[in-house]
Coordinates of C-alpha atoms and ligand atoms in Angstrom, one line a residue:
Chain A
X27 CA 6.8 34.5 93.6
X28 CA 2.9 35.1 93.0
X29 CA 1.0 37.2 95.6
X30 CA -1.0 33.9 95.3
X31 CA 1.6 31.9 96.8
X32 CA 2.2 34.8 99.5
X33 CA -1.4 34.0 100.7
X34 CA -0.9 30.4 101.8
X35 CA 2.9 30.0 102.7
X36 CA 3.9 30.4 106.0
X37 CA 7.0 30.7 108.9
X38 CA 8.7 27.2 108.1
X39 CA 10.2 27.2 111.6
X40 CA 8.3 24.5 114.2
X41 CA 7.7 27.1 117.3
X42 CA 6.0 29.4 114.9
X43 CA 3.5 27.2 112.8
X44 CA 1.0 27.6 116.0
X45 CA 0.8 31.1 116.1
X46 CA -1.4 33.6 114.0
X47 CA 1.7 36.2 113.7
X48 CA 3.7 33.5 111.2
X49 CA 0.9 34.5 108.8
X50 CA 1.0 35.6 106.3
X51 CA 4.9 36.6 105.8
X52 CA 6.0 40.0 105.3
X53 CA 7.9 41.4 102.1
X54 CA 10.4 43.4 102.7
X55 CA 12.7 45.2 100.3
X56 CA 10.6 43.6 97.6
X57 CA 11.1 44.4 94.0
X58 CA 8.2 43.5 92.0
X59 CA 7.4 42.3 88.6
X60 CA 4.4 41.5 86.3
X61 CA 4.1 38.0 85.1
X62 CA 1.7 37.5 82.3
X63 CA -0.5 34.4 82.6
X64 CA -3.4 32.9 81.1
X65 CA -6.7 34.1 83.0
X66 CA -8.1 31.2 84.4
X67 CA -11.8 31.7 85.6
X68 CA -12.6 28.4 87.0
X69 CA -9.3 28.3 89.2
X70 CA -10.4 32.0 90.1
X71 CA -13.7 30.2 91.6
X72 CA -12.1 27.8 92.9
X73 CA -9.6 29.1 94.9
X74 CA -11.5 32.3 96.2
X75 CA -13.3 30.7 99.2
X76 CA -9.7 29.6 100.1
X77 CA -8.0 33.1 100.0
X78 CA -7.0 34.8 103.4
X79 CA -9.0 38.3 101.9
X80 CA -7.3 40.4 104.9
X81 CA -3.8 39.6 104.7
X82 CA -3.7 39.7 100.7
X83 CA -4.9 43.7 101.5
X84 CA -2.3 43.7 104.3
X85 CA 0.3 42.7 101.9
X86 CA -1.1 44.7 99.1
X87 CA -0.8 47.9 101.0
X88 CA 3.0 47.0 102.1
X89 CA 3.9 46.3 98.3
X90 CA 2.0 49.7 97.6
X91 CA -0.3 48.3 95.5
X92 CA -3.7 50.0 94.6
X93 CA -6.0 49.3 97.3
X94 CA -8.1 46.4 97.7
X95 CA -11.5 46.5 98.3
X96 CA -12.4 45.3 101.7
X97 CA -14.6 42.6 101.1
X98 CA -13.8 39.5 98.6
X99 CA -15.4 39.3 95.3
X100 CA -18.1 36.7 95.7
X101 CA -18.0 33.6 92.6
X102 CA -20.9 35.4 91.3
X103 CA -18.7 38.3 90.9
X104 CA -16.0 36.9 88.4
X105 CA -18.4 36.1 85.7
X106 CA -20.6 38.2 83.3
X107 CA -24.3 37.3 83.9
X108 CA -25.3 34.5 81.0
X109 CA -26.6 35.9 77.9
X110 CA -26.2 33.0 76.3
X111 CA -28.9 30.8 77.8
X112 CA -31.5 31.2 75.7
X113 CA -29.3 30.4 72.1
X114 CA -31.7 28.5 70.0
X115 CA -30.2 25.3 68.9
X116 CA -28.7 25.5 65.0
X117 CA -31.5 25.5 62.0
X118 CA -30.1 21.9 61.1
X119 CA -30.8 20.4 65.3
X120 CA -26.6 20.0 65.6
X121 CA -25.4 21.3 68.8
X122 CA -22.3 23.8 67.9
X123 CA -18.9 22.4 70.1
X124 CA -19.2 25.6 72.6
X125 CA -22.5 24.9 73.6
X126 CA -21.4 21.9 75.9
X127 CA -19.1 23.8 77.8
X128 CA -20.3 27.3 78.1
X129 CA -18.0 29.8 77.9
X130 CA -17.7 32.4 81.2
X131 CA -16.8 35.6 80.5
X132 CA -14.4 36.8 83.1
X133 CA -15.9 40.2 84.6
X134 CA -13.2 43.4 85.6
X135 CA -13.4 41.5 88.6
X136 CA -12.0 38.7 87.8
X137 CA -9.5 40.2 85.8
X138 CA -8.0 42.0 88.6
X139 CA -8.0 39.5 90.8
X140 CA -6.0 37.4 88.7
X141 CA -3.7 40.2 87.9
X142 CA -3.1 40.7 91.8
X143 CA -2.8 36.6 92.3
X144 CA -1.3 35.0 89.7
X145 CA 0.4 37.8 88.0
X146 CA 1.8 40.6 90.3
X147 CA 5.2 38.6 91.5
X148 CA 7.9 39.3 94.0
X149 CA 11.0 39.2 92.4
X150 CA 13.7 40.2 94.8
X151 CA 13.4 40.7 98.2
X152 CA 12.6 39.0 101.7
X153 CA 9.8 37.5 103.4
X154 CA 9.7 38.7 107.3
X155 CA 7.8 36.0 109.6
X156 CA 6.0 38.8 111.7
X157 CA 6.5 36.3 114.8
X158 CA 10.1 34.8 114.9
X159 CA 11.4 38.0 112.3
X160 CA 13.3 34.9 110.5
X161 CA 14.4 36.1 107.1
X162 CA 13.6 34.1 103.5
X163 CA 15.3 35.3 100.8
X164 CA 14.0 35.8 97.5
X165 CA 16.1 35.8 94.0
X166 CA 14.8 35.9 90.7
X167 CA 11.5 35.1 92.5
X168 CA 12.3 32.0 94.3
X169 CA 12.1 32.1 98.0
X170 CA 14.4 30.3 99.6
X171 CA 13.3 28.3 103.2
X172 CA 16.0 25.9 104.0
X173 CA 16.7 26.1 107.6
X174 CA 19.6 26.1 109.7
X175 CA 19.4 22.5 111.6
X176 CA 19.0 23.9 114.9
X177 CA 15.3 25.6 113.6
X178 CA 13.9 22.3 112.2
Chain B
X24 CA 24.2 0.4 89.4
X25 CA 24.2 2.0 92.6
X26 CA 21.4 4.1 94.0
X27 CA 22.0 8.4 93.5
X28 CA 20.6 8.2 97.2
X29 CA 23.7 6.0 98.5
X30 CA 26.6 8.6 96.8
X31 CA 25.4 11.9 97.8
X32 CA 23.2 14.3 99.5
X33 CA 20.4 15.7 96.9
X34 CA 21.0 19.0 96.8
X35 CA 25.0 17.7 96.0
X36 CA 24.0 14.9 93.4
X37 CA 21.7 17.5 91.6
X38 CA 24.6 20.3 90.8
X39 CA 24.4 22.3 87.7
X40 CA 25.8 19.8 85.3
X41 CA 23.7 16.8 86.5
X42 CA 20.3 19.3 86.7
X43 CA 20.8 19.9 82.9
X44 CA 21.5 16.4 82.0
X45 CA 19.1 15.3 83.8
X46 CA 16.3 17.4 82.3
X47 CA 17.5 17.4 78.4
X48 CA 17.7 13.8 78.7
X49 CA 14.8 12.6 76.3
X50 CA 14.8 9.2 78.2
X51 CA 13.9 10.6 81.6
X52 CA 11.9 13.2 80.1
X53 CA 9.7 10.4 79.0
X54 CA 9.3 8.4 81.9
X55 CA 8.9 11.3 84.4
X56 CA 5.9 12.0 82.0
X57 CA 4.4 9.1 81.8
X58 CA 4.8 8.7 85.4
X59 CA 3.3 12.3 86.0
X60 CA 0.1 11.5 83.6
X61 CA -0.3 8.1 85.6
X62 CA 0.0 10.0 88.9
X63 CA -3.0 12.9 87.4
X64 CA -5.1 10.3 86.7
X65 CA -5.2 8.7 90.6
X66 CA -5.5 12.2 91.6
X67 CA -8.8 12.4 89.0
X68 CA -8.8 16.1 89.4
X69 CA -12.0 17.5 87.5
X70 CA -11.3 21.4 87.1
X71 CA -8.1 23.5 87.5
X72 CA -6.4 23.1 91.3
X73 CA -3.8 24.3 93.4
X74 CA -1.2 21.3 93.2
X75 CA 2.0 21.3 95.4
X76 CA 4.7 19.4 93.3
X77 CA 7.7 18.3 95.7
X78 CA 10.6 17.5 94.7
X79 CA 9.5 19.4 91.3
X80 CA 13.2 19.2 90.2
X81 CA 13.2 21.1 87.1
X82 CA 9.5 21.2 86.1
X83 CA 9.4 18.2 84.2
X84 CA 5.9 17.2 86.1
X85 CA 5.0 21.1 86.7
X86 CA 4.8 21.4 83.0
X87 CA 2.2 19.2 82.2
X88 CA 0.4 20.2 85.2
X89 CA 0.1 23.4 83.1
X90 CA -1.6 22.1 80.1
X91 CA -5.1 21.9 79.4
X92 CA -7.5 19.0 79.5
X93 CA -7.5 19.0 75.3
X94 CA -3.3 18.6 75.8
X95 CA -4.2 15.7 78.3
X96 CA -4.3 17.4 81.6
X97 CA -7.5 15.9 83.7
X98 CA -9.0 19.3 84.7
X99 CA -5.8 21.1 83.8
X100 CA -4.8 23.6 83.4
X101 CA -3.3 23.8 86.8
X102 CA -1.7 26.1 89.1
X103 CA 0.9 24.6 90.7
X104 CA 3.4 25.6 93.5
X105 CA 6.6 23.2 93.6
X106 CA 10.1 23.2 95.9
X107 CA 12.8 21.5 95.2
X108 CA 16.1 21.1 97.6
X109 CA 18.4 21.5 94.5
X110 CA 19.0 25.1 93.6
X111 CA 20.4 23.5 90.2
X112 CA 17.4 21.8 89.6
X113 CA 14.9 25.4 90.2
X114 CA 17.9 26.8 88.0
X115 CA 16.8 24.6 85.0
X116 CA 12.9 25.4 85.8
X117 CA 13.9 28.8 85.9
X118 CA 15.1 29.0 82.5
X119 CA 12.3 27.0 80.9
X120 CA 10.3 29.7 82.2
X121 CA 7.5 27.0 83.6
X122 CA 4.5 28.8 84.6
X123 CA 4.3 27.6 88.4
X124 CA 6.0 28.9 91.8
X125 CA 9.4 27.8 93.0
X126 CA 11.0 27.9 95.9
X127 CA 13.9 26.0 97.8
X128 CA 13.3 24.0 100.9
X129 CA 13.5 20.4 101.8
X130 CA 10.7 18.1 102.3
X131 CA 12.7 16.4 105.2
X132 CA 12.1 20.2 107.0
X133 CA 7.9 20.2 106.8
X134 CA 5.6 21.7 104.0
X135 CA 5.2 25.4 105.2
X136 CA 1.6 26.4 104.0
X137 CA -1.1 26.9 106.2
X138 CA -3.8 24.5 106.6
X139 CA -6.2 23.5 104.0
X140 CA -4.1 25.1 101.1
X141 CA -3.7 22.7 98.0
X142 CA -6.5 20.6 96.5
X143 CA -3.9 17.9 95.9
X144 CA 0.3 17.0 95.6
X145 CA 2.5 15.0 93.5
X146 CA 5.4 13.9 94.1
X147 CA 7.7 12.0 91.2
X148 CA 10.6 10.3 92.2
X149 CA 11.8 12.0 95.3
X150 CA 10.3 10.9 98.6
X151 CA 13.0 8.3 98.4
X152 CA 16.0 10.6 98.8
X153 CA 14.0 11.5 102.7
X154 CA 14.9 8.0 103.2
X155 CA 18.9 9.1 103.5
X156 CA 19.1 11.1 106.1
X157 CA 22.3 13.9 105.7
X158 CA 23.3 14.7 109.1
X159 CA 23.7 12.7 112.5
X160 CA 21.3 14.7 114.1
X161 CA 18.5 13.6 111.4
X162 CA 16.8 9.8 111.1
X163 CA 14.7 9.1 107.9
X164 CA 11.8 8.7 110.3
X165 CA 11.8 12.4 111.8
X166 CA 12.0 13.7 108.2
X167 CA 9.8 11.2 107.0
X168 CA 7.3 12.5 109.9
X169 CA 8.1 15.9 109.0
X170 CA 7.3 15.7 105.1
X171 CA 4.1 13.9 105.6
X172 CA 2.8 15.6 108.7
X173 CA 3.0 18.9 106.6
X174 CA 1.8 17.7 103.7
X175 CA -1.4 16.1 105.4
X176 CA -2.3 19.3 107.1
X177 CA -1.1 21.7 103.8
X178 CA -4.2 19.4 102.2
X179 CA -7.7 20.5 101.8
X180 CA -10.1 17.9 103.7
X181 CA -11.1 15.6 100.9
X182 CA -7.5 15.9 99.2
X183 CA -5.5 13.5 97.4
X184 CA -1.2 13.4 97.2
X185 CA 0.1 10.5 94.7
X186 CA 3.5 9.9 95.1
X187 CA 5.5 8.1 92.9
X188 CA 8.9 7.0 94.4
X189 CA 11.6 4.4 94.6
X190 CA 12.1 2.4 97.1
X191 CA 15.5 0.7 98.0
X192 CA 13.7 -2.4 99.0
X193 CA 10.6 -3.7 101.1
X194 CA 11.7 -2.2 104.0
X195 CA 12.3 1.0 102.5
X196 CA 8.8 0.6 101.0
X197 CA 6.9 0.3 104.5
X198 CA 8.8 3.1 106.2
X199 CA 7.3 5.6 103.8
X200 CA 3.8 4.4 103.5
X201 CA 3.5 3.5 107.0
X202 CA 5.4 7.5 107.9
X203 CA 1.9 8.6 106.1
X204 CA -0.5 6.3 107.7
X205 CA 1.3 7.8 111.0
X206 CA 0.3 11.5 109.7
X207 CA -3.4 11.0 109.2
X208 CA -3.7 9.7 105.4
X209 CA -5.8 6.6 104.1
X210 CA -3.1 4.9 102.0
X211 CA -2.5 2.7 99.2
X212 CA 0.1 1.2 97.1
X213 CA 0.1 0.6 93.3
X214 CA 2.6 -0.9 91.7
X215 CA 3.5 -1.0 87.6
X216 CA 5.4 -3.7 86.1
X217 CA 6.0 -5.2 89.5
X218 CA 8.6 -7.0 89.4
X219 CA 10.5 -5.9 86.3
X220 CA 13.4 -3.6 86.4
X221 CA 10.8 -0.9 85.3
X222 CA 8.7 -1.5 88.8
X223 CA 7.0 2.0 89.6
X224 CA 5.7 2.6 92.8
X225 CA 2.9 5.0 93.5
X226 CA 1.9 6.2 96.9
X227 CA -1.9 7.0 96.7
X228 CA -2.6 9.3 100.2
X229 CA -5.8 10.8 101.2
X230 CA -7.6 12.9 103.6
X231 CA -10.5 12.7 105.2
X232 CA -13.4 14.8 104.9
X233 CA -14.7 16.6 101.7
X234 CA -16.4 15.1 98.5
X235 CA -13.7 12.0 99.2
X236 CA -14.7 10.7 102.9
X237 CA -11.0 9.9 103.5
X238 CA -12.1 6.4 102.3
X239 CA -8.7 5.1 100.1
X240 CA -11.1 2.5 98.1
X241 CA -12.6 5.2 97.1
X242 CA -9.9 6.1 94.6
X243 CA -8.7 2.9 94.5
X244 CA -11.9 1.3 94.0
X245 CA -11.7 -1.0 90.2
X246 CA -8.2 -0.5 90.6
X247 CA -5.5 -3.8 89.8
X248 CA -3.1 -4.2 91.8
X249 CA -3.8 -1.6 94.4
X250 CA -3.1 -2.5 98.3
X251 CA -4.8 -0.2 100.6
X252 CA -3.2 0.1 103.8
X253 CA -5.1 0.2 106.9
X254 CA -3.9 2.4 110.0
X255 CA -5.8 0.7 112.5
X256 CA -3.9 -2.1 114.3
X257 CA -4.7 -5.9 113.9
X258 CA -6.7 -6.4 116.6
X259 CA -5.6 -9.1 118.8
X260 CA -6.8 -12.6 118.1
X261 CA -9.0 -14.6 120.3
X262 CA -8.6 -18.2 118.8
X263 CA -12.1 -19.8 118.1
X264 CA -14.0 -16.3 118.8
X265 CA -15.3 -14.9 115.9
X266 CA -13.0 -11.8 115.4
X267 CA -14.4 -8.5 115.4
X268 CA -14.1 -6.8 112.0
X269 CA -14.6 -10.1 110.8
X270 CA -17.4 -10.9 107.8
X271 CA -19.4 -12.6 110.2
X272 CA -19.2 -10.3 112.9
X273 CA -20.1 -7.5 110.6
X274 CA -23.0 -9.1 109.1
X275 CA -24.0 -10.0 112.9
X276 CA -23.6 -6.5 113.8
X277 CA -25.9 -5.4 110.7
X278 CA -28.3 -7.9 111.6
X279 CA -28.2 -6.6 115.3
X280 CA -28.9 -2.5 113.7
X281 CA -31.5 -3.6 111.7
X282 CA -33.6 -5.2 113.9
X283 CA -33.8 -2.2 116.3
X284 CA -34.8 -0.3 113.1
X285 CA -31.7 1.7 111.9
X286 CA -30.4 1.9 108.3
X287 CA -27.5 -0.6 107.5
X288 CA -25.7 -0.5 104.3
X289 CA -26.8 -3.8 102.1
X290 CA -24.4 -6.4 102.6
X291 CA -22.1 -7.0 99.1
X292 CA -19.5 -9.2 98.6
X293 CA -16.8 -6.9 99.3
X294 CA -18.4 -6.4 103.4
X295 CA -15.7 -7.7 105.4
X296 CA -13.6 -8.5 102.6
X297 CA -10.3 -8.7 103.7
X298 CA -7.9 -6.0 102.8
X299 CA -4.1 -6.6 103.0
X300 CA -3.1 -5.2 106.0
X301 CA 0.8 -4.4 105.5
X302 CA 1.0 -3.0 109.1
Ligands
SAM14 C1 14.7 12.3 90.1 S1 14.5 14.0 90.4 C2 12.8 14.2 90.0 C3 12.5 15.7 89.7 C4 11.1 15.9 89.2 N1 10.1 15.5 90.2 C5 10.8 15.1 88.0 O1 10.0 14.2 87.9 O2 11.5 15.4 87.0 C6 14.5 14.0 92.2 C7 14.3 15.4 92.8 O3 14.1 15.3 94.2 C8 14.7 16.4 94.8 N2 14.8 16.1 96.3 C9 15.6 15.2 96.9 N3 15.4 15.3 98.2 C10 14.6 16.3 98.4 C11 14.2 16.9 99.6 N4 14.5 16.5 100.8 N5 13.3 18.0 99.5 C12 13.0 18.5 98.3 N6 13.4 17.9 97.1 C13 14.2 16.9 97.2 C14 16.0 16.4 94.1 O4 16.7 17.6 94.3 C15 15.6 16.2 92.7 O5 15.3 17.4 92.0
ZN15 ZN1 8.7 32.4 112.3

């Protein structure tokens, strides 16, 4: 399970959905594992305004990852300033095919924001709600949340 | 043939040895794709999204999800986070390696994300299995109130969910859609091949707010065969009254607005225009 994933799930059980302590969950016992995946800058964008910034350092520091910094990137952040703005259009007037769609370059940034996010995964382990303490297995990185009827 | 949803409970029906037929058969391979590229293109997503897939199965759906616009993907490629309720089934996905999150739960339980998470949610051919419910102590309509409650609120504002599913029959049909009319979505059903023993069913759901406005027509708009659901009740007749709501009374209305010099939306063809009300 991505850290990204970690950053939006929360306690499945009813009582707990209202209160601020069933997020985000807690692993515990967690054995981790790096997942290689495509960097994908406009996602990045996209889903940064979304991210819960605290809790992902929260859960960084209880994984013992390097430290987070303690304010988000901003979108400007995850790409290298244009240079290619001012390419003069081809001798012949044709428009090469990645002119349309300019090409971001994805800054360190970015990079390690998608290595935290989409690539650093929990593997084994347990998710801890921090308000009920229920327990959600993980094995070979799926978490499982089935409840017991009596929690529905 | 009898319905799956009639024999057993899914998590039974979808063991190991029904997971992998399922998922190496080149039959349902193709439908569940063609059903999953018809579903992408109601959800007209325009650059990579967070997508919840429910009932992902074995990553059939999650797979294309994961392709880029060039491989056919609107806006892919996508992240995409799916649960299943079939350990078999995530078994399957597991070994295909497919690039998005798993995890077990069932949809009958909730959606467990906190608000505002995905940009959109498909669903292929599972919401109908909600509509059997496993224990005594369950009814369709609490997990069907459940599932879509969640899902509503796991939505960004301005979010879509298509959900493609089978219904048993009419009945069947209404329950569902009108279960997400109950949880806060504009709703509306299309239908392929109606009719035919190939019918497929798509839920279109949306929420309010955001780029979208909530306003169903608005992805439905140009659309065949599309039925958009209202939520608010028929309001009771008044025979020989003109009915409020009506074309007439709307135009009235406008008419009214404008002459104490506010701004009314021109008048088309489509104001008042009836919409099938299904509930
Ligand atoms: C016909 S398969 C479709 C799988 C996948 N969506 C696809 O298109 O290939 C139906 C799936 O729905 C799942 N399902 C049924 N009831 C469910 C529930 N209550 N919660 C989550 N998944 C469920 C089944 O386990 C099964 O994997
Ligand atoms: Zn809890």
């Amino acid at each position: 399970m991505k850290l990204l994933t970690l950053n939006f799930l929360t306690c499945a059980i009813k009582s707990c959905k209202s209160t601020p302590a069933s997020f985000p969950l807690h692993p515990r016992d967690a054995e981790l594992e790096i997942v290689e995946a495509d960097l994908n800058i406009l996602f990045l964008k996209n889903i940064l305004p979304r991210l819960m910034w605290d809790e992902l350092r929260v859960i960084g520091s209880e994984l013992g990852l390097p430290e987070l910094p303690s304010t988000p990137p901003t979108r400007e952040d995850l790409v290298e300033p244009s240079t290619t703005a001012i390419a003069a259009p081809t001798s012949d007037g044709t428009r090469d095919a990645g002119e349309e769609e300019e090409e971001e370059i994805p800054t360190q940034t970015a990079k390690d924001l998608h290595r935290v996010l989409l690539e650093t995964c929990i593997k084994e382990g347990k998710l801890v709600c921090g308000n009920c303490g229920h327990e959600y297995k993980v094995l070979e990185g799926v978490a499982n949340f089935l409840l017991p009827g009596h929690l529905v | 043939m009898s319905r799956p949803e009639d024999t057993l409970p899914p998590d039974l029906f979808y063991n190991d040895t029904e997971s992998r037929k399922y998922t190496t058969s080149s039959r349902i391979q193709k439908i569940q794709s063609s059903m999953t590229h018809r579903a992408l293109s109601l959800l007209s997503l325009r650059s990579p999204s967070l997508i919840l897939d429910v009932g992902c199965g074995s990553g059939l759906s999650g797979e294309i999800l994961s392709q880029t616009a060039d491989e056919g993907t609107p806006g892919g490629p996508h992240i995409w986070i799916g649960f299943d309720i079939s350990s078999s089934m995530l078994g399957v996905a597991l070994e295909k390696e497919v690039e998005g999150d798993l995890f077990l739960a069932d949809a009958g339980q909730g959606v467990p994300f906190r608000p505002g998470t995905f940009d959109a949610a498909i669903s292929i051919s599972a919401i109908q299995w909600l509509c059997n419910a496993e224990s005594s102590e369950e009814s369709p309509a609490g997990r069907l109130s459940r599932f879509f409650g969640g899902l509503y609120a796991s939505l960004r504002r301005g979010g879509r969910a298509v959900c493609q599913f089978y219904p048993k029959n009419d009945e069947q049909k209404k329950m569902v859609s009108q279960a997400a009319v109950k949880a806060g979505f504009g709703a509306g059903l299309l239908e392929d091949d109606m009719g035919t023993k190939n019918a497929k069913v798509y839920l279109v759901l949306t929420v309010g707010g955001g780029d979208l406005d909530g306003d169903i027509t608005g992805v439905v708009r140009g659309m065949d065969g599309v039925d958009v659901m209202d939520a608010r009740r028929k309001a009771a007749r008044k025979r020989g009254e003109e009915q409020k709501g009506s074309k007439q009374w709307i135009l009235r209305k406008k008419d009214q607005m404008e002459k104490k010099g506010r701004v009314v939306k021109a008048s088309s063809k489509y104001t008042g225009r009836k919409r099938r009300v299904q509930f």
